[in-house]
Amino acid sequence: MKKAILILGVALSILACNKTETNSKEFKTAYINTSEIIEKYEKFKDEDDKFKVKSEELGRPLEAKVRAFQAEAQNFRQNAQAKGPQWAQQMGAALQQREQQLGVEQNALIQQLQQEGAVLKDTLISEVKKFIKDYGKKKGYDYIYGTGDAATVLYAKDGYDITKEVLKELNETYKATKKDDKVATKEEEKK
C-alpha cells in the first residue's frame, strides 16, 4: 500500500512538472550594446559631423570678436605707459566691459549649442528606439535589453547579442534614405 501511494505521488509530481512546462512560454530575448550603436551608426556620425560644422560656423563671428579684443588688449598694454594713467584707466574700463560682453555672448552660444545638441541627440535616440521596437516585433522578440553606458543588463550570453544585426539594418536603412534624398535633390536641381 505504501509503495502504491509513493508511486502515485511520484507520478503526480511528474505530471505536474510536465504540465507547468507545457504552460510556460519561452521568451525570445536579446540585448544590444547601445554604446556600439552610438559609436558605429552612420547617421549618428553624419549628424555629429554636421553639428560640428554648424558649431564652427556659429562660433566664427565670436572668434573674430575675441581676436579683435585680444589685439586691442595687446595695443592697450603697449600704449598704457605712454598715454598716461587717466587714459589707461578709461580704456581699461572699456576693455573690461567688452570682455564681460564677450563672455556673455560665449555663454549664450554654448547654451544654444547644448540645447540644439540635446534636441538632435533625443531625436536620433527616439529614431533608434523606434527602429529597435519594430525590429523586435519583426523578429519575434519578447524582450530586447540595452547594455553599455546605461547598463540595464549586468550579464548575458554572447549568443543573445544582436547589436551587429541591428546596426547593419540601421545603417542599410539610413543609406537607402540618404540615396533617396540625393536623388530627390538632383531632381529638384534639374527643375
Tab-separated table of N, CA and C in Angstrom, residues 6-129:
chain	number	residue	atom	x	y	z
A	6	LEU	N	3.348	5.906	-2.851
A	6	LEU	CA	4.605	6.520	-3.269
A	6	LEU	C	4.681	6.631	-4.791
A	7	ILE	N	4.294	5.564	-5.495
A	7	ILE	CA	4.303	5.570	-6.960
A	7	ILE	C	3.298	6.593	-7.477
A	8	LEU	N	2.128	6.659	-6.852
A	8	LEU	CA	1.107	7.619	-7.250
A	8	LEU	C	1.602	9.046	-7.043
A	9	GLY	N	2.280	9.295	-5.906
A	9	GLY	CA	2.830	10.636	-5.618
A	9	GLY	C	3.888	11.039	-6.628
A	10	VAL	N	4.783	10.103	-6.979
A	10	VAL	CA	5.824	10.383	-7.970
A	10	VAL	C	5.194	10.653	-9.329
A	11	ALA	N	4.210	9.860	-9.691
A	11	ALA	CA	3.533	10.039	-10.983
A	11	ALA	C	2.841	11.397	-11.046
A	12	LEU	N	2.177	11.783	-9.963
A	12	LEU	CA	1.506	13.089	-9.928
A	12	LEU	C	2.502	14.242	-10.027
A	13	SER	N	3.640	14.109	-9.335
A	13	SER	CA	4.622	15.182	-9.413
A	13	SER	C	5.244	15.273	-10.804
A	14	ILE	N	5.427	14.141	-11.467
A	14	ILE	CA	5.945	14.181	-12.841
A	14	ILE	C	4.931	14.838	-13.758
A	15	LEU	N	3.669	14.479	-13.599
A	15	LEU	CA	2.627	15.100	-14.412
A	15	LEU	C	2.528	16.599	-14.140
A	16	ALA	N	2.653	16.996	-12.885
A	16	ALA	CA	2.584	18.408	-12.531
A	16	ALA	C	3.743	19.175	-13.161
A	17	CYS	N	4.927	18.585	-13.126
A	17	CYS	CA	6.094	19.239	-13.740
A	17	CYS	C	5.898	19.366	-15.239
A	18	ASN	N	5.407	18.316	-15.852
A	18	ASN	CA	5.180	18.376	-17.295
A	18	ASN	C	4.117	19.400	-17.646
A	19	LYS	N	3.103	19.495	-16.825
A	19	LYS	CA	2.028	20.437	-17.087
A	19	LYS	C	2.538	21.878	-17.041
A	20	THR	N	3.359	22.220	-16.035
A	20	THR	CA	3.865	23.592	-15.952
A	20	THR	C	4.823	23.889	-17.093
A	21	GLU	N	5.534	22.894	-17.558
A	21	GLU	CA	6.443	23.132	-18.675
A	21	GLU	C	5.668	23.424	-19.949
A	22	THR	N	4.569	22.731	-20.161
A	22	THR	CA	3.811	22.986	-21.377
A	22	THR	C	3.057	24.312	-21.295
A	23	ASN	N	2.720	24.757	-20.087
A	23	ASN	CA	2.026	26.030	-19.939
A	23	ASN	C	2.976	27.213	-19.987
A	24	SER	N	4.215	26.999	-19.585
A	24	SER	CA	5.140	28.132	-19.562
A	24	SER	C	5.585	28.458	-20.979
A	25	LYS	N	5.682	29.716	-21.245
A	25	LYS	CA	6.062	30.188	-22.569
A	25	LYS	C	7.547	30.519	-22.565
A	26	GLU	N	8.225	30.147	-23.606
A	26	GLU	CA	9.631	30.510	-23.731
A	26	GLU	C	9.702	31.918	-24.304
A	27	PHE	N	10.507	32.746	-23.699
A	27	PHE	CA	10.670	34.106	-24.169
A	27	PHE	C	11.889	34.189	-25.069
A	28	LYS	N	11.739	34.948	-26.127
A	28	LYS	CA	12.876	35.196	-27.020
A	28	LYS	C	13.453	36.537	-26.592
A	29	THR	N	14.680	36.501	-26.091
A	29	THR	CA	15.307	37.717	-25.602
A	29	THR	C	16.643	37.939	-26.296
A	30	ALA	N	17.085	39.179	-26.243
A	30	ALA	CA	18.384	39.554	-26.803
A	30	ALA	C	18.794	40.864	-26.151
A	31	TYR	N	20.007	41.276	-26.443
A	31	TYR	CA	20.441	42.579	-25.952
A	31	TYR	C	21.235	43.294	-27.024
A	32	ILE	N	21.327	44.601	-26.866
A	32	ILE	CA	22.055	45.456	-27.799
A	32	ILE	C	23.021	46.303	-26.997
A	33	ASN	N	24.247	46.399	-27.476
A	33	ASN	CA	25.237	47.274	-26.863
A	33	ASN	C	24.973	48.680	-27.387
A	34	THR	N	24.328	49.503	-26.579
A	34	THR	CA	23.932	50.844	-27.022
A	34	THR	C	25.137	51.733	-27.314
A	35	SER	N	26.225	51.534	-26.602
A	35	SER	CA	27.435	52.324	-26.866
A	35	SER	C	27.952	52.048	-28.270
A	36	GLU	N	27.897	50.790	-28.677
A	36	GLU	CA	28.366	50.418	-30.007
A	36	GLU	C	27.451	50.996	-31.086
A	37	ILE	N	26.150	51.002	-30.820
A	37	ILE	CA	25.205	51.596	-31.771
A	37	ILE	C	25.543	53.070	-31.968
A	38	ILE	N	25.730	53.791	-30.875
A	38	ILE	CA	26.038	55.217	-30.959
A	38	ILE	C	27.368	55.441	-31.676
A	39	GLU	N	28.316	54.588	-31.418
A	39	GLU	CA	29.654	54.732	-32.000
A	39	GLU	C	29.690	54.393	-33.492
A	40	LYS	N	28.915	53.398	-33.920
A	40	LYS	CA	29.053	52.886	-35.278
A	40	LYS	C	27.872	53.165	-36.208
A	41	TYR	N	26.796	53.717	-35.707
A	41	TYR	CA	25.655	54.031	-36.572
A	41	TYR	C	26.033	55.233	-37.428
A	42	GLU	N	25.987	55.059	-38.730
A	42	GLU	CA	26.461	56.090	-39.649
A	42	GLU	C	25.675	57.393	-39.541
A	43	LYS	N	24.398	57.314	-39.254
A	43	LYS	CA	23.601	58.540	-39.136
A	43	LYS	C	24.080	59.359	-37.936
A	44	PHE	N	24.430	58.681	-36.827
A	44	PHE	CA	24.982	59.401	-35.682
A	44	PHE	C	26.250	60.136	-36.100
A	45	LYS	N	27.115	59.440	-36.838
A	45	LYS	CA	28.380	60.047	-37.280
A	45	LYS	C	28.120	61.239	-38.199
A	46	ASP	N	27.229	61.054	-39.188
A	46	ASP	CA	26.927	62.140	-40.128
A	46	ASP	C	26.329	63.354	-39.424
A	47	GLU	N	25.375	63.094	-38.536
A	47	GLU	CA	24.734	64.205	-37.817
A	47	GLU	C	25.725	64.903	-36.891
A	48	ASP	N	26.625	64.130	-36.295
A	48	ASP	CA	27.658	64.717	-35.437
A	48	ASP	C	28.587	65.609	-36.256
A	49	ASP	N	28.975	65.143	-37.441
A	49	ASP	CA	29.820	65.955	-38.323
A	49	ASP	C	29.115	67.240	-38.734
A	50	LYS	N	27.832	67.138	-39.101
A	50	LYS	CA	27.052	68.327	-39.467
A	50	LYS	C	26.965	69.303	-38.298
A	51	PHE	N	26.767	68.751	-37.097
A	51	PHE	CA	26.643	69.600	-35.913
A	51	PHE	C	27.959	70.314	-35.621
A	52	LYS	N	29.084	69.619	-35.804
A	52	LYS	CA	30.396	70.258	-35.601
A	52	LYS	C	30.595	71.404	-36.575
A	53	VAL	N	30.221	71.199	-37.843
A	53	VAL	CA	30.349	72.254	-38.852
A	53	VAL	C	29.468	73.445	-38.464
A	54	LYS	N	28.249	73.156	-38.053
A	54	LYS	CA	27.329	74.233	-37.647
A	54	LYS	C	27.889	74.986	-36.437
A	55	SER	N	28.455	74.248	-35.488
A	55	SER	CA	29.041	74.880	-34.302
A	55	SER	C	30.177	75.811	-34.687
A	56	GLU	N	31.015	75.341	-35.604
A	56	GLU	CA	32.128	76.176	-36.057
A	56	GLU	C	31.627	77.429	-36.765
A	57	GLU	N	30.597	77.264	-37.613
A	57	GLU	CA	30.039	78.413	-38.324
A	57	GLU	C	29.444	79.429	-37.359
A	58	LEU	N	28.718	78.938	-36.365
A	58	LEU	CA	28.114	79.841	-35.383
A	58	LEU	C	29.177	80.504	-34.513
A	59	GLY	N	30.296	79.823	-34.312
A	59	GLY	CA	31.351	80.353	-33.457
A	59	GLY	C	32.299	81.319	-34.141
A	60	ARG	N	32.312	81.328	-35.468
A	60	ARG	CA	33.257	82.201	-36.189
A	60	ARG	C	33.117	83.684	-35.854
A	61	PRO	N	31.909	84.238	-35.869
A	61	PRO	CA	31.798	85.674	-35.540
A	61	PRO	C	32.327	85.991	-34.130
A	62	LEU	N	32.049	85.106	-33.192
A	62	LEU	CA	32.529	85.309	-31.825
A	62	LEU	C	34.053	85.204	-31.774
A	63	GLU	N	34.616	84.246	-32.505
A	63	GLU	CA	36.074	84.116	-32.553
A	63	GLU	C	36.717	85.381	-33.116
A	64	ALA	N	36.105	85.957	-34.145
A	64	ALA	CA	36.632	87.194	-34.731
A	64	ALA	C	36.591	88.328	-33.702
A	65	LYS	N	35.508	88.408	-32.943
A	65	LYS	CA	35.401	89.441	-31.905
A	65	LYS	C	36.456	89.226	-30.821
A	66	VAL	N	36.705	87.966	-30.458
A	66	VAL	CA	37.703	87.661	-29.433
A	66	VAL	C	39.095	88.044	-29.930
A	67	ARG	N	39.402	87.720	-31.185
A	67	ARG	CA	40.714	88.104	-31.748
A	67	ARG	C	40.886	89.620	-31.775
A	68	ALA	N	39.829	90.335	-32.170
A	68	ALA	CA	39.888	91.794	-32.192
A	68	ALA	C	40.093	92.337	-30.773
A	69	PHE	N	39.394	91.734	-29.811
A	69	PHE	CA	39.551	92.148	-28.423
A	69	PHE	C	40.986	91.902	-27.943
A	70	GLN	N	41.548	90.732	-28.278
A	70	GLN	CA	42.917	90.419	-27.870
A	70	GLN	C	43.913	91.400	-28.476
A	71	ALA	N	43.677	91.793	-29.726
A	71	ALA	CA	44.557	92.784	-30.364
A	71	ALA	C	44.447	94.129	-29.655
A	72	GLU	N	43.225	94.519	-29.292
A	72	GLU	CA	43.029	95.786	-28.561
A	72	GLU	C	43.694	95.730	-27.193
A	73	ALA	N	43.565	94.593	-26.533
A	73	ALA	CA	44.182	94.446	-25.213
A	73	ALA	C	45.700	94.532	-25.321
A	74	GLN	N	46.265	93.925	-26.342
A	74	GLN	CA	47.714	93.998	-26.573
A	74	GLN	C	48.124	95.447	-26.854
A	75	ASN	N	47.354	96.119	-27.684
A	75	ASN	CA	47.617	97.531	-28.002
A	75	ASN	C	47.514	98.379	-26.742
A	76	PHE	N	46.531	98.084	-25.901
A	76	PHE	CA	46.346	98.815	-24.647
A	76	PHE	C	47.589	98.672	-23.757
A	77	ARG	N	48.096	97.450	-23.628
A	77	ARG	CA	49.276	97.215	-22.792
A	77	ARG	C	50.489	97.983	-23.300
A	78	GLN	N	50.614	98.054	-24.612
A	78	GLN	CA	51.761	98.753	-25.189
A	78	GLN	C	51.661	100.273	-25.008
A	79	ASN	N	50.450	100.811	-25.060
A	79	ASN	CA	50.262	102.259	-25.006
A	79	ASN	C	49.935	102.791	-23.612
A	80	ALA	N	49.718	101.924	-22.644
A	80	ALA	CA	49.272	102.368	-21.323
A	80	ALA	C	50.256	103.322	-20.671
A	81	GLN	N	51.524	103.004	-20.693
A	81	GLN	CA	52.506	103.883	-20.037
A	81	GLN	C	52.700	105.172	-20.820
A	82	ALA	N	52.695	105.079	-22.137
A	82	ALA	CA	52.961	106.265	-22.955
A	82	ALA	C	51.830	107.290	-22.882
A	83	LYS	N	50.613	106.864	-22.758
A	83	LYS	CA	49.475	107.789	-22.811
A	83	LYS	C	48.993	108.231	-21.432
A	84	GLY	N	49.541	107.670	-20.398
A	84	GLY	CA	49.239	108.147	-19.050
A	84	GLY	C	48.191	107.328	-18.328
A	85	PRO	N	48.131	107.523	-16.992
A	85	PRO	CA	47.236	106.722	-16.161
A	85	PRO	C	45.749	107.009	-16.394
A	86	GLN	N	45.395	108.253	-16.714
A	86	GLN	CA	43.981	108.570	-16.933
A	86	GLN	C	43.461	107.836	-18.178
A	87	TRP	N	44.217	107.884	-19.239
A	87	TRP	CA	43.848	107.172	-20.469
A	87	TRP	C	43.772	105.662	-20.192
A	88	ALA	N	44.756	105.166	-19.470
A	88	ALA	CA	44.812	103.731	-19.167
A	88	ALA	C	43.589	103.311	-18.348
A	89	GLN	N	43.165	104.146	-17.424
A	89	GLN	CA	42.007	103.824	-16.598
A	89	GLN	C	40.733	103.778	-17.441
A	90	GLN	N	40.539	104.783	-18.299
A	90	GLN	CA	39.343	104.816	-19.153
A	90	GLN	C	39.319	103.629	-20.129
A	91	MET	N	40.435	103.405	-20.790
A	91	MET	CA	40.500	102.305	-21.770
A	91	MET	C	40.397	100.944	-21.069
A	92	GLY	N	41.000	100.837	-19.899
A	92	GLY	CA	40.928	99.585	-19.145
A	92	GLY	C	39.494	99.245	-18.782
A	93	ALA	N	38.728	100.245	-18.365
A	93	ALA	CA	37.322	100.031	-18.016
A	93	ALA	C	36.524	99.606	-19.253
A	94	ALA	N	36.792	100.243	-20.376
A	94	ALA	CA	36.084	99.900	-21.615
A	94	ALA	C	36.439	98.474	-22.057
A	95	LEU	N	37.711	98.132	-21.937
A	95	LEU	CA	38.136	96.779	-22.309
A	95	LEU	C	37.516	95.730	-21.380
A	96	GLN	N	37.439	96.049	-20.134
A	96	GLN	CA	36.837	95.131	-19.165
A	96	GLN	C	35.359	94.898	-19.487
A	97	GLN	N	34.680	95.974	-19.854
A	97	GLN	CA	33.268	95.860	-20.201
A	97	GLN	C	33.099	94.999	-21.461
A	98	ARG	N	33.954	95.192	-22.460
A	98	ARG	CA	33.891	94.380	-23.684
A	98	ARG	C	34.193	92.914	-23.383
A	99	GLU	N	35.132	92.673	-22.468
A	99	GLU	CA	35.482	91.302	-22.100
A	99	GLU	C	34.270	90.605	-21.470
A	100	GLN	N	33.570	91.319	-20.598
A	100	GLN	CA	32.363	90.758	-19.979
A	100	GLN	C	31.284	90.483	-21.029
A	101	GLN	N	31.133	91.397	-21.970
A	101	GLN	CA	30.148	91.232	-23.027
A	101	GLN	C	30.490	90.002	-23.887
A	102	LEU	N	31.771	89.823	-24.190
A	102	LEU	CA	32.195	88.650	-24.949
A	102	LEU	C	31.922	87.360	-24.162
A	103	GLY	N	32.116	87.414	-22.869
A	103	GLY	CA	31.821	86.258	-22.024
A	103	GLY	C	30.341	85.900	-22.057
A	104	VAL	N	29.490	86.915	-22.025
A	104	VAL	CA	28.040	86.699	-22.093
A	104	VAL	C	27.668	86.079	-23.444
A	105	GLU	N	28.247	86.618	-24.535
A	105	GLU	CA	27.976	86.072	-25.864
A	105	GLU	C	28.447	84.624	-25.963
A	106	GLN	N	29.615	84.344	-25.402
A	106	GLN	CA	30.154	82.988	-25.442
A	106	GLN	C	29.246	82.025	-24.674
A	107	ASN	N	28.797	82.432	-23.499
A	107	ASN	CA	27.893	81.582	-22.714
A	107	ASN	C	26.577	81.340	-23.442
A	108	ALA	N	26.051	82.385	-24.106
A	108	ALA	CA	24.795	82.235	-24.856
A	108	ALA	C	24.984	81.257	-26.015
A	109	LEU	N	26.125	81.351	-26.699
A	109	LEU	CA	26.404	80.446	-27.811
A	109	LEU	C	26.548	79.012	-27.316
A	110	ILE	N	27.247	78.825	-26.226
A	110	ILE	CA	27.413	77.483	-25.642
A	110	ILE	C	26.057	76.909	-25.260
A	111	GLN	N	25.228	77.707	-24.633
A	111	GLN	CA	23.901	77.244	-24.226
A	111	GLN	C	23.052	76.883	-25.446
A	112	GLN	N	23.104	77.712	-26.490
A	112	GLN	CA	22.350	77.426	-27.710
A	112	GLN	C	22.808	76.108	-28.324
A	113	LEU	N	24.121	75.904	-28.408
A	113	LEU	CA	24.659	74.673	-28.995
A	113	LEU	C	24.302	73.452	-28.146
A	114	GLN	N	24.327	73.609	-26.828
A	114	GLN	CA	23.961	72.495	-25.953
A	114	GLN	C	22.496	72.115	-26.148
A	115	GLN	N	21.631	73.124	-26.267
A	115	GLN	CA	20.204	72.845	-26.464
A	115	GLN	C	19.960	72.169	-27.803
A	116	GLU	N	20.586	72.693	-28.860
A	116	GLU	CA	20.405	72.098	-30.178
A	116	GLU	C	20.986	70.688	-30.212
A	117	GLY	N	22.122	70.488	-29.558
A	117	GLY	CA	22.737	69.162	-29.494
A	117	GLY	C	21.855	68.173	-28.751
A	118	ALA	N	21.232	68.623	-27.672
A	118	ALA	CA	20.348	67.754	-26.899
A	118	ALA	C	19.115	67.365	-27.712
A	119	VAL	N	18.558	68.319	-28.447
A	119	VAL	CA	17.387	68.035	-29.285
A	119	VAL	C	17.767	67.025	-30.375
A	120	LEU	N	18.917	67.235	-31.001
A	120	LEU	CA	19.382	66.321	-32.047
A	120	LEU	C	19.607	64.921	-31.482
A	121	LYS	N	20.259	64.852	-30.337
A	121	LYS	CA	20.534	63.554	-29.697
A	121	LYS	C	19.225	62.846	-29.340
A	122	ASP	N	18.280	63.583	-28.756
A	122	ASP	CA	16.989	62.992	-28.389
A	122	ASP	C	16.248	62.475	-29.626
A	123	THR	N	16.312	63.235	-30.714
A	123	THR	CA	15.654	62.826	-31.956
A	123	THR	C	16.269	61.532	-32.484
A	124	LEU	N	17.598	61.477	-32.517
A	124	LEU	CA	18.271	60.278	-33.014
A	124	LEU	C	17.998	59.071	-32.127
A	125	ILE	N	18.027	59.274	-30.823
A	125	ILE	CA	17.761	58.166	-29.896
A	125	ILE	C	16.327	57.676	-30.056
A	126	SER	N	15.387	58.583	-30.241
A	126	SER	CA	13.990	58.182	-30.465
A	126	SER	C	13.859	57.361	-31.744
A	127	GLU	N	14.571	57.774	-32.805
A	127	GLU	CA	14.536	57.026	-34.061
A	127	GLU	C	15.088	55.618	-33.864
A	128	VAL	N	16.200	55.503	-33.135
A	128	VAL	CA	16.812	54.194	-32.905
A	128	VAL	C	15.894	53.323	-32.053
A	129	LYS	N	15.295	53.892	-31.018
A	129	LYS	CA	14.369	53.128	-30.173
A	129	LYS	C	13.193	52.604	-30.992
